Tab-separated table of C-alpha atoms and ligand atoms in Angstrom:
chain	number	residue	atom	x	y	z
A	19	MET	CA	-34.818	-121.284	-326.672
A	20	LYS	CA	-35.571	-124.903	-325.834
A	21	THR	CA	-38.422	-127.143	-326.974
A	22	TYR	CA	-40.442	-128.990	-324.355
A	23	LEU	CA	-43.155	-131.626	-324.606
A	24	VAL	CA	-45.835	-131.175	-321.929
A	25	THR	CA	-48.349	-134.013	-321.512
A	26	GLY	CA	-51.685	-133.123	-319.908
A	27	VAL	CA	-51.355	-129.583	-321.297
A	28	ALA	CA	-55.136	-129.039	-321.140
A	29	GLY	CA	-55.148	-129.813	-317.417
A	30	PHE	CA	-54.672	-127.663	-314.329
A	31	ILE	CA	-50.945	-128.097	-313.654
A	32	GLY	CA	-49.777	-128.880	-317.216
A	33	SER	CA	-51.308	-125.671	-318.568
A	34	ALA	CA	-49.799	-123.558	-315.763
A	35	ILE	CA	-46.299	-124.992	-316.306
A	36	SER	CA	-46.632	-124.485	-320.076
A	37	ARG	CA	-47.608	-120.838	-319.582
A	38	LYS	CA	-44.448	-120.250	-317.529
A	39	LEU	CA	-42.199	-122.033	-320.075
A	40	LEU	CA	-43.644	-119.869	-322.857
A	41	GLU	CA	-43.160	-116.724	-320.731
A	42	ASN	CA	-39.517	-117.770	-320.317
A	43	GLY	CA	-39.126	-117.780	-324.115
A	44	HIS	CA	-39.308	-121.517	-324.836
A	45	LYS	CA	-41.330	-123.491	-327.351
A	46	VAL	CA	-43.981	-125.805	-325.905
A	47	VAL	CA	-45.544	-128.726	-327.725
A	48	GLY	CA	-48.519	-130.052	-325.768
A	49	ILE	CA	-50.583	-133.222	-325.885
A	50	ASP	CA	-53.846	-134.170	-324.193
A	51	ASN	CA	-56.957	-136.256	-324.920
A	52	PHE	CA	-59.421	-133.968	-323.073
A	53	SER	CA	-60.622	-136.672	-320.700
A	54	THR	CA	-60.595	-134.091	-317.886
A	55	GLY	CA	-58.763	-131.187	-319.543
A	56	PHE	CA	-60.240	-128.306	-321.514
A	57	HIS	CA	-59.380	-126.581	-324.811
A	58	HIS	CA	-59.618	-123.198	-323.097
A	59	ASN	CA	-56.822	-124.158	-320.660
A	60	ILE	CA	-54.220	-124.583	-323.425
A	61	PRO	CA	-52.108	-121.426	-323.686
A	62	ASP	CA	-52.327	-119.788	-327.144
A	63	ASP	CA	-48.730	-120.328	-328.179
A	64	VAL	CA	-48.641	-124.051	-327.420
A	65	GLU	CA	-48.396	-126.247	-330.520
A	66	PHE	CA	-51.094	-128.764	-329.637
A	67	PHE	CA	-51.804	-132.359	-330.697
A	68	GLU	CA	-54.689	-134.516	-329.523
A	69	VAL	CA	-52.955	-137.693	-328.392
A	70	ASP	CA	-53.909	-140.486	-326.011
A	71	ILE	CA	-50.716	-141.471	-324.164
A	72	SER	CA	-52.000	-144.991	-323.526
A	73	GLU	CA	-51.799	-145.636	-327.308
A	74	ALA	CA	-48.067	-145.779	-328.102
A	75	ASN	CA	-48.614	-145.443	-331.865
A	76	GLN	CA	-50.300	-142.045	-331.380
A	77	LEU	CA	-46.991	-140.622	-330.148
A	78	LYS	CA	-45.693	-140.912	-333.733
A	79	THR	CA	-47.469	-137.584	-334.357
A	80	LEU	CA	-44.540	-136.002	-332.501
A	81	ASN	CA	-41.768	-137.551	-334.606
A	82	ASN	CA	-40.828	-134.292	-336.365
A	83	PHE	CA	-39.821	-132.562	-333.128
A	84	THR	CA	-36.616	-132.672	-331.143
A	85	PHE	CA	-37.400	-132.192	-327.477
A	86	ASN	CA	-35.007	-130.951	-324.789
A	87	ALA	CA	-37.252	-132.478	-322.116
A	88	VAL	CA	-40.584	-134.181	-321.552
A	89	LEU	CA	-42.727	-132.911	-318.666
A	90	HIS	CA	-45.229	-135.689	-318.036
A	91	LEU	CA	-48.413	-134.606	-316.260
A	92	ALA	CA	-51.169	-136.415	-318.186
A	93	ALA	CA	-52.985	-138.875	-315.938
A	94	GLN	CA	-56.239	-140.158	-314.565
A	95	THR	CA	-55.962	-137.968	-311.477
A	96	SER	CA	-58.710	-139.010	-309.074
A	97	GLY	CA	-58.307	-141.584	-306.297
A	98	GLU	CA	-62.094	-141.933	-306.103
A	99	ILE	CA	-62.500	-142.489	-309.866
A	100	SER	CA	-59.667	-145.039	-309.930
A	101	PHE	CA	-62.087	-147.474	-308.250
A	102	ASP	CA	-64.762	-146.966	-310.942
A	103	ASP	CA	-62.535	-148.189	-313.769
A	104	PRO	CA	-59.267	-149.708	-312.464
A	105	PRO	CA	-58.025	-151.040	-315.853
A	106	LYS	CA	-58.396	-147.576	-317.404
A	107	ASP	CA	-56.431	-146.030	-314.520
A	108	LEU	CA	-53.685	-148.625	-315.120
A	109	LEU	CA	-53.591	-147.990	-318.876
A	110	ILE	CA	-53.289	-144.217	-318.562
A	111	ASN	CA	-51.039	-143.890	-315.523
A	112	ALA	CA	-48.730	-146.881	-315.836
A	113	LEU	CA	-48.755	-147.879	-319.526
A	114	GLY	CA	-49.030	-144.214	-320.618
A	115	THR	CA	-45.871	-143.392	-318.631
A	116	LEU	CA	-44.028	-146.431	-320.008
A	117	ASN	CA	-45.012	-145.438	-323.566
A	118	LEU	CA	-43.543	-141.969	-323.065
A	119	LEU	CA	-40.326	-143.347	-321.574
A	120	GLU	CA	-39.922	-145.732	-324.524
A	121	TYR	CA	-40.563	-142.804	-326.839
A	122	CYS	CA	-37.804	-140.823	-325.090
A	123	LYS	CA	-35.395	-143.752	-325.359
A	124	ASP	CA	-36.144	-144.272	-329.090
A	125	HIS	CA	-35.825	-140.543	-329.868
A	126	LYS	CA	-32.805	-139.875	-327.652
A	127	ILE	CA	-34.661	-137.437	-325.421
A	128	ASN	CA	-32.469	-137.093	-322.387
A	129	ARG	CA	-34.640	-135.387	-319.752
A	130	PHE	CA	-37.926	-136.601	-318.229
A	131	LEU	CA	-39.906	-135.020	-315.372
A	132	TYR	CA	-42.784	-136.993	-313.896
A	133	ALA	CA	-45.810	-135.990	-311.814
A	134	SER	CA	-46.031	-138.650	-309.130
A	135	SER	CA	-48.278	-138.255	-306.103
A	136	MET	CA	-48.350	-138.287	-302.314
A	137	ALA	CA	-50.911	-141.084	-302.831
A	138	VAL	CA	-47.961	-143.494	-303.219
A	139	TYR	CA	-47.439	-143.371	-299.434
A	140	GLY	CA	-50.824	-144.618	-298.174
A	141	ASP	CA	-51.459	-144.200	-294.446
A	142	VAL	CA	-48.537	-142.666	-292.587
A	143	GLU	CA	-47.714	-141.303	-289.159
A	144	ASP	CA	-48.633	-137.760	-288.154
A	145	LYS	CA	-45.230	-136.206	-288.917
A	146	PRO	CA	-43.535	-134.760	-292.016
A	147	ILE	CA	-43.024	-137.700	-294.347
A	148	SER	CA	-39.706	-138.119	-296.097
A	149	ILE	CA	-39.010	-139.797	-299.392
A	150	SER	CA	-37.448	-142.763	-297.577
A	151	GLN	CA	-40.871	-143.610	-296.101
A	152	HIS	CA	-42.103	-147.053	-297.178
A	153	THR	CA	-44.651	-146.735	-299.993
A	154	ASN	CA	-47.956	-148.522	-299.461
A	155	PRO	CA	-50.633	-146.899	-301.655
A	156	LYS	CA	-54.271	-147.424	-300.687
A	157	SER	CA	-56.045	-146.340	-303.856
A	158	TYR	CA	-55.651	-147.840	-307.323
A	159	TYR	CA	-54.627	-144.320	-308.330
A	160	GLY	CA	-51.743	-144.437	-305.821
A	161	ILE	CA	-50.736	-147.868	-307.103
A	162	THR	CA	-50.621	-146.757	-310.746
A	163	LYS	CA	-48.804	-143.485	-309.957
A	164	LEU	CA	-46.205	-145.546	-308.062
A	165	ALA	CA	-45.924	-147.975	-310.999
A	166	GLY	CA	-45.300	-144.957	-313.259
A	167	GLU	CA	-42.667	-143.664	-310.848
A	168	GLN	CA	-40.921	-147.036	-310.815
A	169	TYR	CA	-40.854	-147.177	-314.619
A	170	VAL	CA	-39.279	-143.716	-314.509
A	171	GLN	CA	-36.628	-145.012	-312.077
A	172	ALA	CA	-35.981	-148.010	-314.316
A	173	PHE	CA	-35.037	-145.635	-317.149
A	174	SER	CA	-32.887	-143.375	-314.966
A	175	ASP	CA	-29.664	-145.073	-316.084
A	176	ARG	CA	-30.348	-143.862	-319.669
A	177	ILE	CA	-32.443	-140.708	-319.167
A	178	LYS	CA	-32.044	-137.870	-316.625
A	179	THR	CA	-35.252	-138.292	-314.665
A	180	THR	CA	-36.972	-136.405	-311.827
A	181	SER	CA	-40.184	-137.463	-310.094
A	182	PHE	CA	-42.254	-135.163	-307.913
A	183	ARG	CA	-44.548	-136.730	-305.334
A	184	ILE	CA	-46.994	-133.856	-305.486
A	185	PHE	CA	-49.212	-133.068	-302.489
A	186	ASN	CA	-52.579	-131.223	-302.691
A	187	VAL	CA	-52.325	-128.508	-305.314
A	188	TYR	CA	-54.863	-125.687	-305.457
A	189	GLY	CA	-55.319	-122.334	-307.127
A	190	PRO	CA	-56.646	-120.468	-310.161
A	191	GLY	CA	-57.097	-122.689	-313.207
A	192	GLN	CA	-58.323	-125.687	-311.202
A	193	ASN	CA	-61.359	-127.555	-312.554
A	194	MET	CA	-64.318	-126.195	-310.537
A	195	GLN	CA	-66.847	-128.697	-311.936
A	196	ASN	CA	-65.068	-131.912	-310.938
A	197	ILE	CA	-66.186	-132.704	-307.415
A	198	LYS	CA	-64.127	-135.908	-307.288
A	199	GLN	CA	-60.661	-134.340	-307.399
A	200	GLY	CA	-59.025	-131.547	-305.369
A	201	MET	CA	-60.132	-130.995	-301.768
A	202	ILE	CA	-60.112	-127.174	-301.821
A	203	SER	CA	-61.752	-126.894	-305.250
A	204	ILE	CA	-64.449	-129.369	-304.171
A	205	TYR	CA	-65.302	-127.368	-301.029
A	206	LEU	CA	-65.241	-124.092	-302.963
A	207	TYR	CA	-67.635	-125.613	-305.500
A	208	TYR	CA	-70.297	-125.845	-302.763
A	209	PHE	CA	-69.720	-122.226	-301.710
A	210	MET	CA	-69.935	-121.173	-305.367
A	211	LYS	CA	-73.252	-123.027	-305.817
A	212	ASN	CA	-74.464	-121.794	-302.412
A	213	LYS	CA	-75.116	-125.362	-301.270
A	214	PRO	CA	-74.134	-127.035	-297.980
A	215	VAL	CA	-70.549	-128.318	-298.185
A	216	LEU	CA	-70.576	-132.108	-298.327
A	217	VAL	CA	-67.476	-133.349	-296.495
A	218	LYS	CA	-66.659	-136.989	-297.152
A	219	GLY	CA	-64.901	-138.199	-294.002
A	220	SER	CA	-63.651	-136.745	-290.737
A	221	LYS	CA	-62.962	-133.068	-290.065
A	222	ASP	CA	-59.741	-134.151	-288.323
A	223	ARG	CA	-58.168	-135.432	-291.569
A	224	PHE	CA	-55.295	-133.244	-292.713
A	225	ARG	CA	-53.422	-132.373	-295.869
A	226	ASP	CA	-50.434	-130.425	-297.118
A	227	PHE	CA	-51.751	-127.802	-299.547
A	228	ILE	CA	-49.446	-126.231	-302.094
A	229	TYR	CA	-50.298	-123.246	-304.275
A	230	ILE	CA	-50.098	-123.744	-308.050
A	231	ASP	CA	-47.399	-121.062	-308.611
A	232	ASP	CA	-45.082	-122.868	-306.174
A	233	VAL	CA	-45.548	-126.132	-308.080
A	234	VAL	CA	-44.753	-124.351	-311.350
A	235	SER	CA	-41.585	-122.779	-309.935
A	236	ALA	CA	-40.298	-126.125	-308.603
A	237	TRP	CA	-40.816	-127.849	-311.979
A	238	THR	CA	-39.232	-125.073	-314.022
A	239	LYS	CA	-36.245	-124.825	-311.661
A	240	ALA	CA	-35.689	-128.583	-311.804
A	241	ILE	CA	-35.449	-128.881	-315.600
A	242	ASP	CA	-31.775	-127.853	-315.852
A	243	GLU	CA	-30.684	-128.595	-312.287
A	244	PRO	CA	-28.147	-131.470	-312.240
A	245	LYS	CA	-28.872	-132.165	-308.548
A	246	ALA	CA	-32.404	-133.133	-309.593
A	247	TYR	CA	-31.258	-135.775	-312.084
A	248	GLY	CA	-32.358	-139.188	-310.850
A	249	ALA	CA	-34.138	-137.656	-307.827
A	250	ILE	CA	-37.580	-138.234	-306.341
A	251	TYR	CA	-38.907	-135.279	-304.349
A	252	ASN	CA	-41.874	-134.483	-302.175
A	253	LEU	CA	-43.494	-131.383	-303.619
A	254	GLY	CA	-45.651	-129.866	-300.894
A	255	SER	CA	-45.711	-126.785	-298.697
A	256	GLY	CA	-44.480	-128.686	-295.634
A	257	VAL	CA	-47.448	-127.258	-293.681
A	258	LYS	CA	-50.250	-129.334	-292.201
A	259	THR	CA	-53.876	-128.083	-292.355
A	260	THR	CA	-56.867	-130.031	-291.028
A	261	VAL	CA	-60.166	-130.208	-292.901
A	262	GLU	CA	-61.771	-128.251	-290.053
A	263	GLU	CA	-59.161	-125.476	-290.228
A	264	LEU	CA	-59.481	-125.357	-293.996
A	265	LEU	CA	-63.277	-125.064	-293.928
A	266	LYS	CA	-63.134	-122.244	-291.349
A	267	LEU	CA	-60.602	-120.387	-293.463
A	268	ILE	CA	-62.621	-120.808	-296.658
A	269	ALA	CA	-65.852	-119.700	-294.947
A	270	LYS	CA	-64.118	-116.596	-293.538
A	271	LYS	CA	-62.474	-115.668	-296.819
A	272	TRP	CA	-65.637	-116.329	-298.829
A	273	GLY	CA	-67.476	-113.982	-296.442
A	274	ASP	CA	-69.942	-116.665	-295.295
A	275	PRO	CA	-68.735	-117.842	-291.852
A	276	GLU	CA	-72.039	-119.614	-291.081
A	277	HIS	CA	-72.102	-121.650	-294.301
A	278	SER	CA	-73.665	-125.042	-293.647
A	279	ILE	CA	-71.459	-128.145	-293.622
A	280	GLU	CA	-72.647	-131.747	-293.782
A	281	TYR	CA	-70.398	-134.668	-292.932
A	282	THR	CA	-70.866	-137.996	-294.634
A	283	GLU	CA	-69.010	-141.301	-295.014
A	284	GLY	CA	-65.444	-141.061	-296.319
A	285	THR	CA	-64.471	-142.100	-299.833
A	286	PRO	CA	-63.051	-145.642	-300.077
A	287	LYS	CA	-59.360	-145.924	-299.169
A	288	ASP	CA	-58.999	-142.181	-298.575
A	289	MET	CA	-55.782	-141.253	-296.738
A	290	PHE	CA	-56.328	-139.856	-293.240
A	291	GLY	CA	-53.557	-137.313	-293.209
A	292	ILE	CA	-50.222	-136.507	-294.737
A	293	GLN	CA	-47.645	-133.736	-294.608
A	294	ALA	CA	-44.463	-133.437	-296.695
A	295	ASP	CA	-40.875	-133.258	-295.541
A	296	THR	CA	-39.638	-130.767	-298.142
A	297	LYS	CA	-36.030	-130.274	-297.007
A	298	PRO	CA	-34.391	-132.146	-299.953
A	299	ILE	CA	-36.267	-130.278	-302.688
A	300	MET	CA	-35.696	-126.911	-300.968
A	301	LYS	CA	-31.976	-127.583	-300.770
A	302	ASP	CA	-31.384	-129.105	-304.213
A	303	LEU	CA	-33.506	-126.635	-306.173
A	304	ASP	CA	-32.878	-123.607	-303.951
A	305	TRP	CA	-36.669	-123.411	-303.914
A	306	LYS	CA	-39.247	-122.632	-301.270
A	307	PRO	CA	-43.021	-122.284	-301.294
A	308	GLU	CA	-43.780	-118.543	-301.514
A	309	THR	CA	-47.563	-118.540	-301.025
A	310	ASP	CA	-49.085	-119.634	-297.710
A	311	ILE	CA	-52.610	-121.016	-297.394
A	312	GLU	CA	-54.130	-117.647	-296.294
A	313	GLU	CA	-52.755	-115.804	-299.321
A	314	GLY	CA	-53.297	-118.714	-301.721
A	315	LEU	CA	-56.944	-119.066	-300.693
A	316	SER	CA	-57.528	-115.322	-301.140
A	317	GLN	CA	-56.147	-115.517	-304.694
A	318	PHE	CA	-58.096	-118.678	-305.497
A	319	ILE	CA	-61.400	-117.359	-304.094
A	320	LYS	CA	-61.021	-114.113	-306.036
A	321	TRP	CA	-60.556	-116.163	-309.233
A	322	VAL	CA	-63.566	-118.390	-308.448
A	323	LYS	CA	-65.799	-115.382	-307.714
A	324	ASP	CA	-64.716	-113.701	-310.982
A	325	LEU	CA	-65.640	-116.926	-312.803
A	326	SER	CA	-69.164	-116.953	-311.412
A	327	ASP	CA	-69.820	-113.246	-312.207
B	2	NAD	N1	-53.677	-131.609	-308.568
B	2	NAD	C1	-53.087	-132.226	-307.565
B	2	NAD	O1	-53.311	-131.906	-306.383
B	2	NAD	C2	-52.120	-133.353	-307.822
B	2	NAD	C3	-51.535	-134.000	-306.717
B	2	NAD	C4	-50.648	-135.052	-306.945
B	2	NAD	C5	-50.302	-135.407	-308.236
B	2	NAD	N2	-50.885	-134.765	-309.287
B	2	NAD	C6	-50.512	-135.207	-310.637
B	2	NAD	O2	-50.224	-134.061	-311.423
B	2	NAD	C7	-50.628	-134.287	-312.770
B	2	NAD	C8	-51.539	-133.168	-313.252
B	2	NAD	O3	-52.704	-133.132	-312.433
B	2	NAD	P1	-53.824	-132.006	-312.621
B	2	NAD	O4	-54.282	-131.622	-311.268
B	2	NAD	O5	-53.354	-130.963	-313.565
B	2	NAD	O6	-54.988	-132.876	-313.274
B	2	NAD	P2	-55.891	-132.576	-314.561
B	2	NAD	O7	-56.935	-133.645	-314.579
B	2	NAD	O8	-56.325	-131.159	-314.584
B	2	NAD	O9	-54.856	-132.804	-315.753
B	2	NAD	C9	-54.567	-134.063	-316.294
B	2	NAD	C10	-54.627	-133.940	-317.800
B	2	NAD	O10	-54.275	-135.195	-318.395
B	2	NAD	C11	-55.143	-135.404	-319.505
B	2	NAD	N3	-55.197	-136.839	-319.792
B	2	NAD	C12	-55.788	-137.799	-319.053
B	2	NAD	N4	-55.655	-138.994	-319.661
B	2	NAD	C13	-54.936	-138.781	-320.797
B	2	NAD	C14	-54.488	-139.622	-321.842
B	2	NAD	N5	-54.740	-140.935	-321.849
B	2	NAD	N6	-53.781	-139.074	-322.861
B	2	NAD	C15	-53.515	-137.745	-322.878
B	2	NAD	N7	-53.936	-136.888	-321.916
B	2	NAD	C16	-54.642	-137.406	-320.889
B	2	NAD	C17	-56.476	-134.850	-319.044
B	2	NAD	O11	-57.369	-134.595	-320.117
B	2	NAD	C18	-56.030	-133.591	-318.315
B	2	NAD	O12	-55.977	-132.486	-319.181
B	2	NAD	C19	-51.264	-135.674	-312.793
B	2	NAD	O13	-50.287	-136.600	-313.229
B	2	NAD	C20	-51.624	-135.940	-311.355
B	2	NAD	O14	-51.650	-137.316	-311.051
B	2	NAD	C21	-51.782	-133.759	-309.123
């Protein structure tokens, strides 16, 4: 049995990874400050502490533990919101990551996994994007996630690090009330409320959607995989889906093919389209995405409909 620290344990991805680690027989200590996370997301067996990662002294709460690895997912996670309060985004995403790395160094914690984002790329060509692509983030969120990633790299001579540039994650457990983060969850919100879907930007934009279980399996496989030490990976499905295709699929699977859609101005500095080159992560981790968008949407919609019953 190993002991892991999961930051952002009350959030969508942090809670799902923690659940899997517990299922695999490990101990999970979790921290969160509930800025977007929820108490009810935290799995029962997690030993939880309310900690704000941007306050280094609050990490002292964890001094009695010896961690085998830190899985760092806590963040301000919305590109749109990063423009409302840029200093806060910087404090949480950049300083918060630095605080955790310093904590690892001081406590001789030798493994650190970091949730970076596809937002570090900015606008790119319409082809699968590899990790060697020049980074040029458009949103403050992308800038601070890249700063976090670069702090992680700066510690990689002392700590075994792995960063995942995560693409668009969706699936059960996602926050269905936050209409500023998560393209699929935002569109499903309008179906759930039986309101016209408000699409911010062009229907020709495209994304690479990855189902939550595939994200969890990549993270858990990477923890003890030496090939992942020091690596930065794209974590996506490798499949491109346009907004128009997505909306048609959702409408069909929801059972409301005529659902009304309204297009409005895009959000500031939104990326037009991006798709991951996933060859390196598939090879190194012997991992592949198991759930395609058709199946993933069916699972997600079933969960959303059960919620509203
Ligand atoms: N969901 C996606 O599609 C996606 C894509 C790319 C990257 N990511 C990254 O993955 C990670 C998890 O994202 P998510 O979708 O689960 O988001 P989420 O908002 O559900 O989870 C983030 C968690 O971090 C917590 N948090 C925020 N500020 C904190 C602070 N100062 N101290 C402690 N906890 C704090 C929040 O309360 C929340 O529980 C984030 O780092 C995000 O940037 C997510």
